[in-house]
CSV table of C-alpha atoms in Angstrom, one decimal:
chain,number,residue,atom,x,y,z
A,1,MET,CA,130.8,115.1,66.8
A,2,SER,CA,131.6,118.6,68.1
A,3,GLU,CA,130.7,119.5,71.7
A,4,ILE,CA,128.5,122.5,72.4
A,5,LYS,CA,128.0,124.3,75.7
A,6,ILE,CA,124.5,125.2,76.7
A,7,THR,CA,122.8,126.3,80.0
A,8,ILE,CA,119.7,124.6,81.3
A,9,ASP,CA,118.1,126.2,84.4
A,10,GLY,CA,121.4,127.8,85.2
A,11,LYS,CA,123.4,124.6,84.9
A,12,GLU,CA,126.3,124.4,82.5
A,13,CYS,CA,125.7,121.4,80.2
A,14,THR,CA,127.7,119.8,77.5
A,15,ALA,CA,125.8,118.7,74.4
A,16,LYS,CA,126.6,117.2,71.0
A,17,ALA,CA,125.8,119.0,67.8
A,18,GLY,CA,122.6,117.6,66.3
A,19,GLN,CA,121.1,116.6,69.6
A,20,THR,CA,117.7,118.0,70.5
A,21,ILE,CA,117.3,120.0,73.8
A,22,VAL,CA,115.4,117.0,75.3
A,23,GLU,CA,118.3,114.6,74.5
A,24,ALA,CA,121.0,117.0,75.7
A,25,ALA,CA,119.1,117.6,79.0
A,26,ARG,CA,118.6,113.9,79.6
A,27,ALA,CA,122.4,113.3,79.0
A,28,ASN,CA,123.0,115.9,81.7
A,29,GLY,CA,120.6,114.4,84.2
A,30,ILE,CA,117.9,117.1,83.7
A,31,PHE,CA,114.3,115.9,83.1
A,32,ILE,CA,112.2,117.7,80.5
A,33,PRO,CA,108.8,116.0,80.4
A,34,THR,CA,107.8,114.4,77.1
A,35,LEU,CA,104.7,112.6,76.0
A,36,CYS,CA,104.5,112.4,72.2
A,37,HIS,CA,108.3,111.8,72.1
A,38,PHE,CA,109.7,108.3,72.1
A,39,ASP,CA,113.3,107.3,71.8
A,40,GLY,CA,114.1,106.2,68.3
A,41,LEU,CA,111.1,107.8,66.6
A,42,LYS,CA,111.3,111.0,64.6
A,43,PRO,CA,110.2,113.8,67.0
A,44,ALA,CA,106.7,115.1,66.2
A,45,GLY,CA,106.3,118.1,68.5
A,46,ALA,CA,102.6,117.2,68.8
A,47,CYS,CA,101.9,117.5,72.5
A,48,ARG,CA,104.0,120.6,73.6
A,49,ILE,CA,104.5,119.2,77.1
A,50,CYS,CA,108.3,119.6,76.6
A,51,THR,CA,107.9,123.3,75.9
A,52,VAL,CA,110.9,125.3,77.2
A,53,ARG,CA,111.8,129.0,77.0
A,54,VAL,CA,114.9,129.9,74.9
A,55,GLY,CA,115.7,133.6,74.4
A,56,GLY,CA,112.3,134.6,75.6
A,57,ARG,CA,110.4,132.3,73.2
A,58,ASN,CA,108.6,129.1,73.8
A,59,MET,CA,109.9,126.1,71.9
A,60,ALA,CA,109.3,122.4,71.8
A,61,ALA,CA,112.4,120.9,73.3
A,62,CYS,CA,111.9,117.5,71.5
A,63,THR,CA,112.2,119.1,68.0
A,64,THR,CA,114.6,122.0,68.7
A,65,PRO,CA,118.3,121.2,68.1
A,66,VAL,CA,120.9,122.6,70.6
A,67,ALA,CA,123.0,125.5,69.5
A,68,GLY,CA,126.1,126.9,71.2
A,69,GLY,CA,125.5,129.3,74.1
A,70,MET,CA,121.7,128.5,74.3
A,71,ILE,CA,120.2,129.5,77.6
A,72,VAL,CA,117.2,127.2,78.3
A,73,GLU,CA,114.6,127.8,81.0
A,74,ASN,CA,112.9,124.5,81.9
A,75,ASP,CA,111.9,124.1,85.5
A,76,THR,CA,110.2,127.5,86.2
A,77,PRO,CA,106.9,128.0,87.9
A,78,GLU,CA,105.4,129.6,84.8
A,79,ILE,CA,106.5,126.7,82.5
A,80,ASN,CA,105.5,124.1,85.0
A,81,ASP,CA,102.0,125.6,85.3
A,82,MET,CA,101.7,125.7,81.6
A,83,ARG,CA,102.7,122.0,81.4
A,84,LYS,CA,100.1,121.2,84.1
A,85,SER,CA,97.5,123.0,82.0
A,86,ILE,CA,98.4,120.9,79.0
A,87,ILE,CA,98.0,117.7,81.1
A,88,GLU,CA,94.6,119.0,82.4
A,89,MET,CA,93.4,119.8,78.9
A,90,LEU,CA,94.4,116.3,77.7
A,91,PHE,CA,92.4,114.9,80.6
A,92,VAL,CA,89.2,116.8,79.9
A,93,GLU,CA,89.2,116.5,76.1
A,94,GLY,CA,89.2,112.7,76.3
A,95,ASN,CA,87.4,110.2,78.6
A,96,HIS,CA,90.2,109.2,80.9
A,97,MET,CA,88.7,106.8,83.5
A,98,CYS,CA,91.9,105.8,85.4
A,99,PRO,CA,90.2,103.4,87.8
A,100,VAL,CA,89.0,101.2,84.9
A,101,CYS,CA,92.0,101.5,82.7
A,102,GLU,CA,94.5,98.6,82.4
A,103,LYS,CA,97.3,101.1,81.7
A,104,SER,CA,96.8,102.8,85.0
A,105,GLY,CA,100.1,102.9,86.9
A,106,ASN,CA,102.0,102.5,83.7
A,107,CYS,CA,100.4,105.4,81.9
A,108,GLU,CA,102.7,108.4,81.1
A,109,LEU,CA,99.8,110.9,81.0
A,110,GLN,CA,98.8,109.8,84.5
A,111,ALA,CA,102.4,109.8,85.7
A,112,LEU,CA,102.9,113.4,84.5
A,113,ALA,CA,99.7,114.3,86.3
A,114,TYR,CA,101.1,112.8,89.4
A,115,ARG,CA,104.4,114.6,88.9
A,116,TYR,CA,102.8,118.0,88.4
A,117,LEU,CA,100.3,117.3,91.2
A,118,MET,CA,97.1,117.6,89.2
A,119,LEU,CA,94.4,117.0,91.8
A,120,ALA,CA,91.5,118.0,89.5
A,121,PRO,CA,91.6,119.6,86.1
A,122,ARG,CA,90.8,123.4,86.0
A,123,PHE,CA,88.9,123.0,82.7
A,124,PRO,CA,85.4,121.7,82.1
A,125,TYR,CA,85.1,118.1,80.9
A,126,LEU,CA,84.1,117.7,77.3
A,127,TRP,CA,82.9,114.1,77.3
A,128,PRO,CA,83.4,113.4,73.6
A,129,ARG,CA,81.6,110.4,72.3
A,130,ARG,CA,84.3,108.1,71.0
A,131,GLY,CA,84.2,104.4,70.4
A,132,VAL,CA,86.2,101.3,71.2
A,133,ASP,CA,87.4,99.5,68.0
A,134,ALA,CA,88.0,95.8,68.6
A,135,SER,CA,88.5,94.9,64.9
A,136,ILE,CA,92.2,94.3,65.2
A,137,PRO,CA,92.7,90.6,66.2
A,138,LYS,CA,95.5,91.3,68.7
A,139,LEU,CA,94.7,94.8,70.0
A,140,TYR,CA,91.8,96.9,70.9
A,141,LYS,CA,91.8,100.5,70.2
A,142,ASP,CA,90.1,102.8,72.7
A,143,GLY,CA,89.5,106.3,71.3
A,144,ASN,CA,88.3,107.5,74.7
A,145,ARG,CA,91.9,107.4,75.9
A,146,CYS,CA,93.8,108.5,72.8
A,147,ILE,CA,95.7,111.7,73.0
A,148,GLN,CA,96.8,111.7,69.3
A,149,CYS,CA,100.5,111.7,70.1
A,150,LEU,CA,101.2,109.8,66.9
A,151,ARG,CA,103.6,107.4,68.4
A,152,CYS,CA,101.8,104.4,67.0
A,153,VAL,CA,101.6,106.1,63.6
A,154,ARG,CA,105.3,106.8,63.5
A,155,GLY,CA,106.5,103.6,65.2
A,156,ILE,CA,104.5,100.6,63.9
A,157,THR,CA,105.3,99.6,60.4
A,158,ILE,CA,105.2,96.3,58.5
A,159,ASP,CA,107.5,96.1,55.5
A,160,GLY,CA,107.9,99.8,55.7
A,161,LYS,CA,104.2,100.5,55.5
A,162,LYS,CA,102.4,102.3,58.3
A,163,VAL,CA,99.8,100.3,60.2
A,164,PHE,CA,98.2,103.3,61.9
A,165,GLY,CA,97.3,106.6,60.3
A,166,LEU,CA,95.3,109.8,60.9
A,167,ILE,CA,91.9,110.7,59.8
A,168,ASN,CA,90.2,114.1,60.0
A,169,ARG,CA,91.9,117.4,61.0
A,170,GLY,CA,92.2,119.7,64.0
A,171,GLY,CA,90.2,118.7,67.1
A,172,LYS,CA,88.5,115.9,65.2
A,173,VAL,CA,91.8,114.0,64.5
A,174,ARG,CA,91.5,110.3,65.1
A,175,ILE,CA,93.8,107.4,64.8
A,176,SER,CA,92.8,104.9,62.1
A,177,HIS,CA,94.4,101.6,61.1
A,178,ASP,CA,94.9,99.6,57.9
A,179,PRO,CA,92.6,96.7,58.3
A,180,LYS,CA,94.8,94.2,56.3
A,181,LEU,CA,98.1,95.3,57.8
A,182,SER,CA,96.8,95.5,61.4
A,183,ALA,CA,95.3,92.0,61.1
A,184,SER,CA,98.8,90.7,60.4
A,185,LEU,CA,100.3,92.1,63.6
A,186,ASP,CA,101.8,89.3,65.7
A,187,ASP,CA,102.0,89.2,69.5
A,188,GLU,CA,105.4,90.9,69.6
A,189,GLN,CA,104.3,93.7,67.4
A,190,ALA,CA,101.1,94.1,69.3
A,191,GLN,CA,103.1,94.3,72.6
A,192,ARG,CA,105.3,97.0,71.0
A,193,ALA,CA,102.2,99.0,69.9
A,194,MET,CA,100.9,98.8,73.5
A,195,ASP,CA,104.3,99.8,74.9
A,196,LEU,CA,104.6,102.7,72.4
A,197,CYS,CA,101.2,104.1,73.4
A,198,PRO,CA,101.7,106.4,76.4
A,199,VAL,CA,98.1,106.0,77.5
A,200,GLY,CA,95.7,103.1,77.4
A,201,ALA,CA,94.5,103.6,73.8
A,202,LEU,CA,96.1,100.5,72.5
A,203,ILE,CA,95.7,97.4,74.7
A,204,ARG,CA,96.6,93.8,73.9
A,205,LYS,CA,93.7,91.4,73.9
A,206,GLU,CA,93.6,88.1,75.9
A,207,VAL,CA,96.4,89.2,78.3
A,208,GLY,CA,96.6,91.8,80.9
A,209,TYR,CA,96.6,93.0,84.5
A,210,ALA,CA,99.7,90.9,85.0
A,211,VAL,CA,101.4,93.4,87.3
A,212,PRO,CA,99.7,94.1,90.6
A,213,ILE,CA,99.0,97.5,92.1
A,214,GLY,CA,102.1,98.6,93.9
A,215,LYS,CA,104.6,97.1,91.4
A,216,ARG,CA,103.7,99.1,88.4
A,217,LYS,CA,106.1,101.5,86.7
A,218,TYR,CA,104.9,104.8,88.3
A,219,ASP,CA,103.6,103.4,91.6
A,220,ASP,CA,106.6,104.5,93.7
A,221,ARG,CA,108.8,106.6,91.6
A,222,PRO,CA,107.7,109.7,89.7
A,223,ILE,CA,108.2,109.9,86.0
A,224,GLY,CA,111.6,111.5,85.2
A,225,SER,CA,113.3,110.2,88.4
A,226,GLU,CA,115.2,107.7,86.2
A,227,VAL,CA,116.7,110.8,84.4
A,228,GLU,CA,117.4,112.7,87.5
A,229,GLY,CA,119.0,109.7,89.3
A,230,ALA,CA,116.7,110.3,92.3
B,1,MET,CA,86.6,124.9,122.8
B,2,SER,CA,84.1,122.8,120.9
B,3,LYS,CA,85.4,120.3,118.4
B,4,PRO,CA,85.3,120.9,114.6
B,5,VAL,CA,82.3,119.4,113.1
B,6,VAL,CA,82.5,117.0,110.1
B,7,ALA,CA,79.8,115.9,107.8
B,8,THR,CA,80.1,113.3,105.0
B,9,ALA,CA,77.9,112.0,102.1
B,10,SER,CA,78.0,109.6,99.3
B,11,LEU,CA,76.2,110.8,96.2
B,12,ALA,CA,76.7,108.9,92.9
B,13,GLY,CA,79.5,106.8,94.5
B,14,CYS,CA,80.0,103.3,95.7
B,15,PHE,CA,80.9,104.0,99.4
B,16,GLY,CA,84.4,102.9,98.6
B,17,CYS,CA,85.7,106.3,99.6
B,18,HIS,CA,83.9,106.0,103.0
B,19,MET,CA,85.5,102.6,103.4
B,20,SER,CA,88.9,104.3,102.8
B,21,VAL,CA,88.1,106.8,105.6
B,22,LEU,CA,87.7,103.8,107.9
B,23,ASP,CA,90.9,102.4,106.4
B,24,ILE,CA,92.9,104.9,108.6
B,25,ASP,CA,92.8,102.0,111.1
B,26,GLU,CA,93.4,102.9,114.8
B,27,ARG,CA,93.8,106.5,113.9
B,28,ILE,CA,90.0,106.6,113.8
B,29,LEU,CA,90.1,106.7,117.6
B,30,THR,CA,92.2,109.9,117.4
B,31,LEU,CA,89.8,111.2,114.8
B,32,ILE,CA,86.9,110.7,117.1
B,33,ASP,CA,88.8,112.7,119.8
B,34,LEU,CA,89.6,115.5,117.3
B,35,VAL,CA,86.3,116.0,115.6
B,36,GLU,CA,82.5,115.6,116.0
B,37,PHE,CA,80.5,114.0,113.2
B,38,ASN,CA,77.2,115.4,112.1
B,39,LYS,CA,75.2,114.3,109.1
B,40,SER,CA,77.0,111.2,107.8
B,41,PRO,CA,76.3,107.6,106.8
B,42,ILE,CA,78.9,106.6,109.3
B,43,ASN,CA,76.7,107.6,112.3
B,44,ASP,CA,73.4,107.5,110.4
B,45,ILE,CA,72.5,111.2,111.2
B,46,LYS,CA,70.1,111.9,108.3
B,47,ASN,CA,69.8,115.7,108.6
B,48,PHE,CA,72.1,118.6,109.5
B,49,THR,CA,71.6,119.5,113.2
B,50,LYS,CA,74.2,122.2,113.2
B,51,GLU,CA,76.6,124.2,111.0
B,52,CYS,CA,79.7,122.1,110.0
B,53,ASP,CA,83.3,123.0,109.5
B,54,ILE,CA,84.2,120.3,107.0
B,55,GLY,CA,82.0,118.5,104.5
B,56,ILE,CA,83.5,115.5,102.7
B,57,ILE,CA,81.6,114.3,99.6
B,58,GLU,CA,82.1,111.1,97.7
B,59,GLY,CA,80.5,110.5,94.3
B,60,GLY,CA,79.4,112.8,91.5
B,61,CYS,CA,75.9,114.1,90.7
B,62,CYS,CA,73.8,111.8,88.6
B,63,ASN,CA,70.3,112.8,89.7
B,64,SER,CA,68.3,115.7,91.1
B,65,GLU,CA,68.6,114.4,94.7
B,66,ASN,CA,72.4,114.4,94.5
B,67,VAL,CA,72.3,118.1,93.4
B,68,GLU,CA,70.0,119.1,96.3
B,69,ASN,CA,72.1,117.2,98.8
B,70,LEU,CA,75.3,118.8,97.4
B,71,ARG,CA,73.8,122.3,97.7
B,72,LEU,CA,72.7,121.5,101.2
B,73,PHE,CA,76.3,120.6,102.1
B,74,ARG,CA,77.6,123.7,100.5
B,75,LYS,CA,75.2,125.8,102.6
B,76,HIS,CA,76.0,124.1,105.9
B,77,CYS,CA,79.8,123.4,105.5
B,78,LYS,CA,82.5,126.0,105.7
B,79,VAL,CA,85.0,123.8,103.7
B,80,LEU,CA,83.9,121.3,101.1
B,81,ILE,CA,86.1,118.5,100.0
B,82,SER,CA,85.7,116.5,96.8
B,83,LEU,CA,86.7,112.9,97.7
B,84,GLY,CA,87.6,110.4,95.0
B,85,GLU,CA,87.5,110.1,91.3
B,86,CYS,CA,83.7,110.1,91.0
B,87,ALA,CA,83.4,113.4,92.9
B,88,ILE,CA,86.2,114.9,90.9
B,89,MET,CA,85.3,113.7,87.4
B,90,GLY,CA,82.2,111.6,87.6
B,91,GLY,CA,84.0,108.3,87.6
B,92,LEU,CA,82.4,105.1,86.5
B,93,PRO,CA,78.9,106.4,86.4
B,94,ALA,CA,80.2,109.1,84.0
B,95,MET,CA,80.8,106.4,81.4
B,96,ARG,CA,77.3,107.2,80.3
B,97,ASN,CA,78.2,110.8,79.6
B,98,GLY,CA,78.1,111.4,75.8
B,99,ILE,CA,75.3,108.8,75.4
B,100,PRO,CA,71.8,110.3,75.5
B,101,VAL,CA,69.8,109.5,78.6
B,102,LYS,CA,67.0,107.9,76.6
B,103,GLU,CA,69.5,105.5,75.0
B,104,CYS,CA,70.9,104.6,78.4
B,105,LEU,CA,67.5,103.9,80.0
B,106,GLU,CA,66.3,101.9,77.0
B,107,GLU,CA,69.4,99.8,77.1
B,108,ALA,CA,69.1,99.2,80.8
B,109,TYR,CA,65.4,98.7,81.2
B,110,LEU,CA,64.1,97.6,77.8
B,111,ASN,CA,66.7,96.1,75.5
B,112,CYS,CA,69.1,94.5,78.0
B,113,PRO,CA,69.3,90.7,77.3
B,114,THR,CA,68.2,89.8,80.8
B,115,VAL,CA,65.2,92.0,80.7
B,116,ASP,CA,61.8,90.4,80.2
B,117,ASP,CA,58.8,92.6,79.6
B,118,GLY,CA,60.7,95.7,81.0
B,119,MET,CA,59.6,99.2,81.6
B,120,ILE,CA,61.5,102.4,82.3
B,121,PRO,CA,60.9,103.4,85.9
B,122,ASN,CA,58.8,106.6,86.2
B,123,ASP,CA,57.6,107.2,89.7
B,124,ASP,CA,57.2,110.6,91.5
B,125,GLU,CA,59.2,109.2,94.4
B,126,LEU,CA,62.3,108.6,92.2
B,127,PRO,CA,64.7,111.5,91.7
B,128,MET,CA,65.1,112.7,88.1
B,129,ILE,CA,68.2,111.4,86.3
B,130,LEU,CA,70.4,114.2,84.9
B,131,ASP,CA,71.4,114.5,81.3
B,132,ARG,CA,74.9,113.4,82.4
B,133,VAL,CA,76.9,112.8,85.5
B,134,TYR,CA,78.5,116.1,86.8
B,135,PRO,CA,81.6,116.4,88.9
B,136,LEU,CA,80.9,118.3,92.1
B,137,HIS,CA,82.9,121.4,91.2
B,138,GLU,CA,80.7,122.0,88.1
B,139,ILE,CA,77.7,122.5,90.5
B,140,VAL,CA,79.1,124.2,93.6
B,141,LYS,CA,82.4,125.7,94.7
B,142,ILE,CA,84.7,123.0,96.0
B,143,ASP,CA,87.6,123.9,98.3
B,144,TYR,CA,89.9,120.8,98.1
B,145,TYR,CA,90.3,117.8,95.9
B,146,LEU,CA,91.5,114.4,97.1
B,147,PRO,CA,91.8,112.0,94.1
B,148,GLY,CA,91.9,108.3,94.1
B,149,CYS,CA,89.7,105.2,93.6
B,150,PRO,CA,89.6,105.1,96.5
B,151,PRO,CA,91.8,107.9,97.8
B,152,ARG,CA,94.5,106.4,100.0
B,153,ALA,CA,93.7,106.4,103.7
B,154,ASP,CA,96.9,108.3,104.3
B,155,LEU,CA,95.8,111.0,101.9
B,156,ILE,CA,92.5,111.5,103.7
B,157,TRP,CA,94.3,111.4,107.1
B,158,ASN,CA,97.0,113.9,106.0
B,159,ALA,CA,94.3,116.2,104.6
B,160,LEU,CA,92.1,116.2,107.7
B,161,VAL,CA,95.1,116.7,110.0
B,162,ALA,CA,96.4,119.6,107.8
B,163,LEU,CA,93.0,121.2,107.9
B,164,LEU,CA,92.4,120.8,111.6
B,165,GLU,CA,95.9,122.0,112.5
B,166,GLY,CA,95.9,124.8,109.8
B,167,LYS,CA,99.2,123.5,108.4
B,168,PRO,CA,100.2,122.9,104.8
B,169,LEU,CA,99.1,119.6,103.4
B,170,ASP,CA,101.8,116.9,103.3
B,171,LEU,CA,101.5,115.1,99.9
B,172,PRO,CA,104.0,112.3,99.5
B,173,TYR,CA,104.2,110.8,96.0
B,174,GLU,CA,102.7,107.5,97.0
B,175,VAL,CA,99.5,108.9,98.4
B,176,VAL,CA,98.2,110.8,95.3
B,177,LYS,CA,96.9,108.2,92.9
B,178,PHE,CA,94.0,108.1,90.5
B,179,ASP,CA,93.2,104.4,90.9
């Protein structure tokens, strides 16, 4: 593959043709926050937390391929404030009760809120009335915590068929599931679904709270520190 | 020079945040030297006896008494701090938000499996329950937010010291947590 030179935040970076900006940045030790993006899944560009500025325009870094000579602005006060706003909006448009959530400490939305130092959202809470669906034998699905990132929709398939899907449109979008297919999920697949979910919307039944506070993924190290090598 | 005056209250909270204030361990002796406490459950002073510099409030607003109390704090405190998840977003009590109050009361006092011959409390002495639980900043202006359930003792200590000394707040990664 041919090598391409790009600049991110003033740093000269080498990227491969066909890489997205997120992938290229990561390969060069630069963290661009992502939420709906997951390695190995087709990028969706759903959450816009990875928004960067290229040539004066905002672009989703997880879906935009690199091009020679690209100058990318990533870690600027304006972009970071916009990212913080997205996190705040995600917090107010669902019912995110961190103290009672099993994913707390391992939650990517929460970890991003820590990284961008969200002490309280600047927007009014919406308190949508969403239910918990416990009809899947191995998982329960908590709509209160769902941020519609579509990771489970893209990532969980059985014999090439999607287990999760979307219903409704716009602000009313919800994650649905195929009753038959979801009933055949085994423990391993259920664990993968829970790991795919960046928040606590998919939680395994009958197991949990295995890792104590203080030992969880984001207790000591901010999200992105693994990329930055800090 | 007189000491800065601090007042605290727990509205729709569990007193866990107040416990976390006590969790500053022996630094509490320094705190007593640095500040004077006014209205607070810690010293059991029930009413404001003077104007305060710092008001620290735990818990959100779930009834009319909480709202009155909060407005009283805003009136008497120069700086008001929202302490903990309940103050910031309603917390556990806010799990009823989105469910009509009538449904909540019926579930708790009439239809609950452990209730025998129940009735919904309705006494003039009882404060009126609000349509939902409100975070403090949706009712009065809040100056600072300290998240956590409870907020880490170090976060509370750092914030108080920064306020008292007029220095920027030191926020290490480990002290800002939502759980």
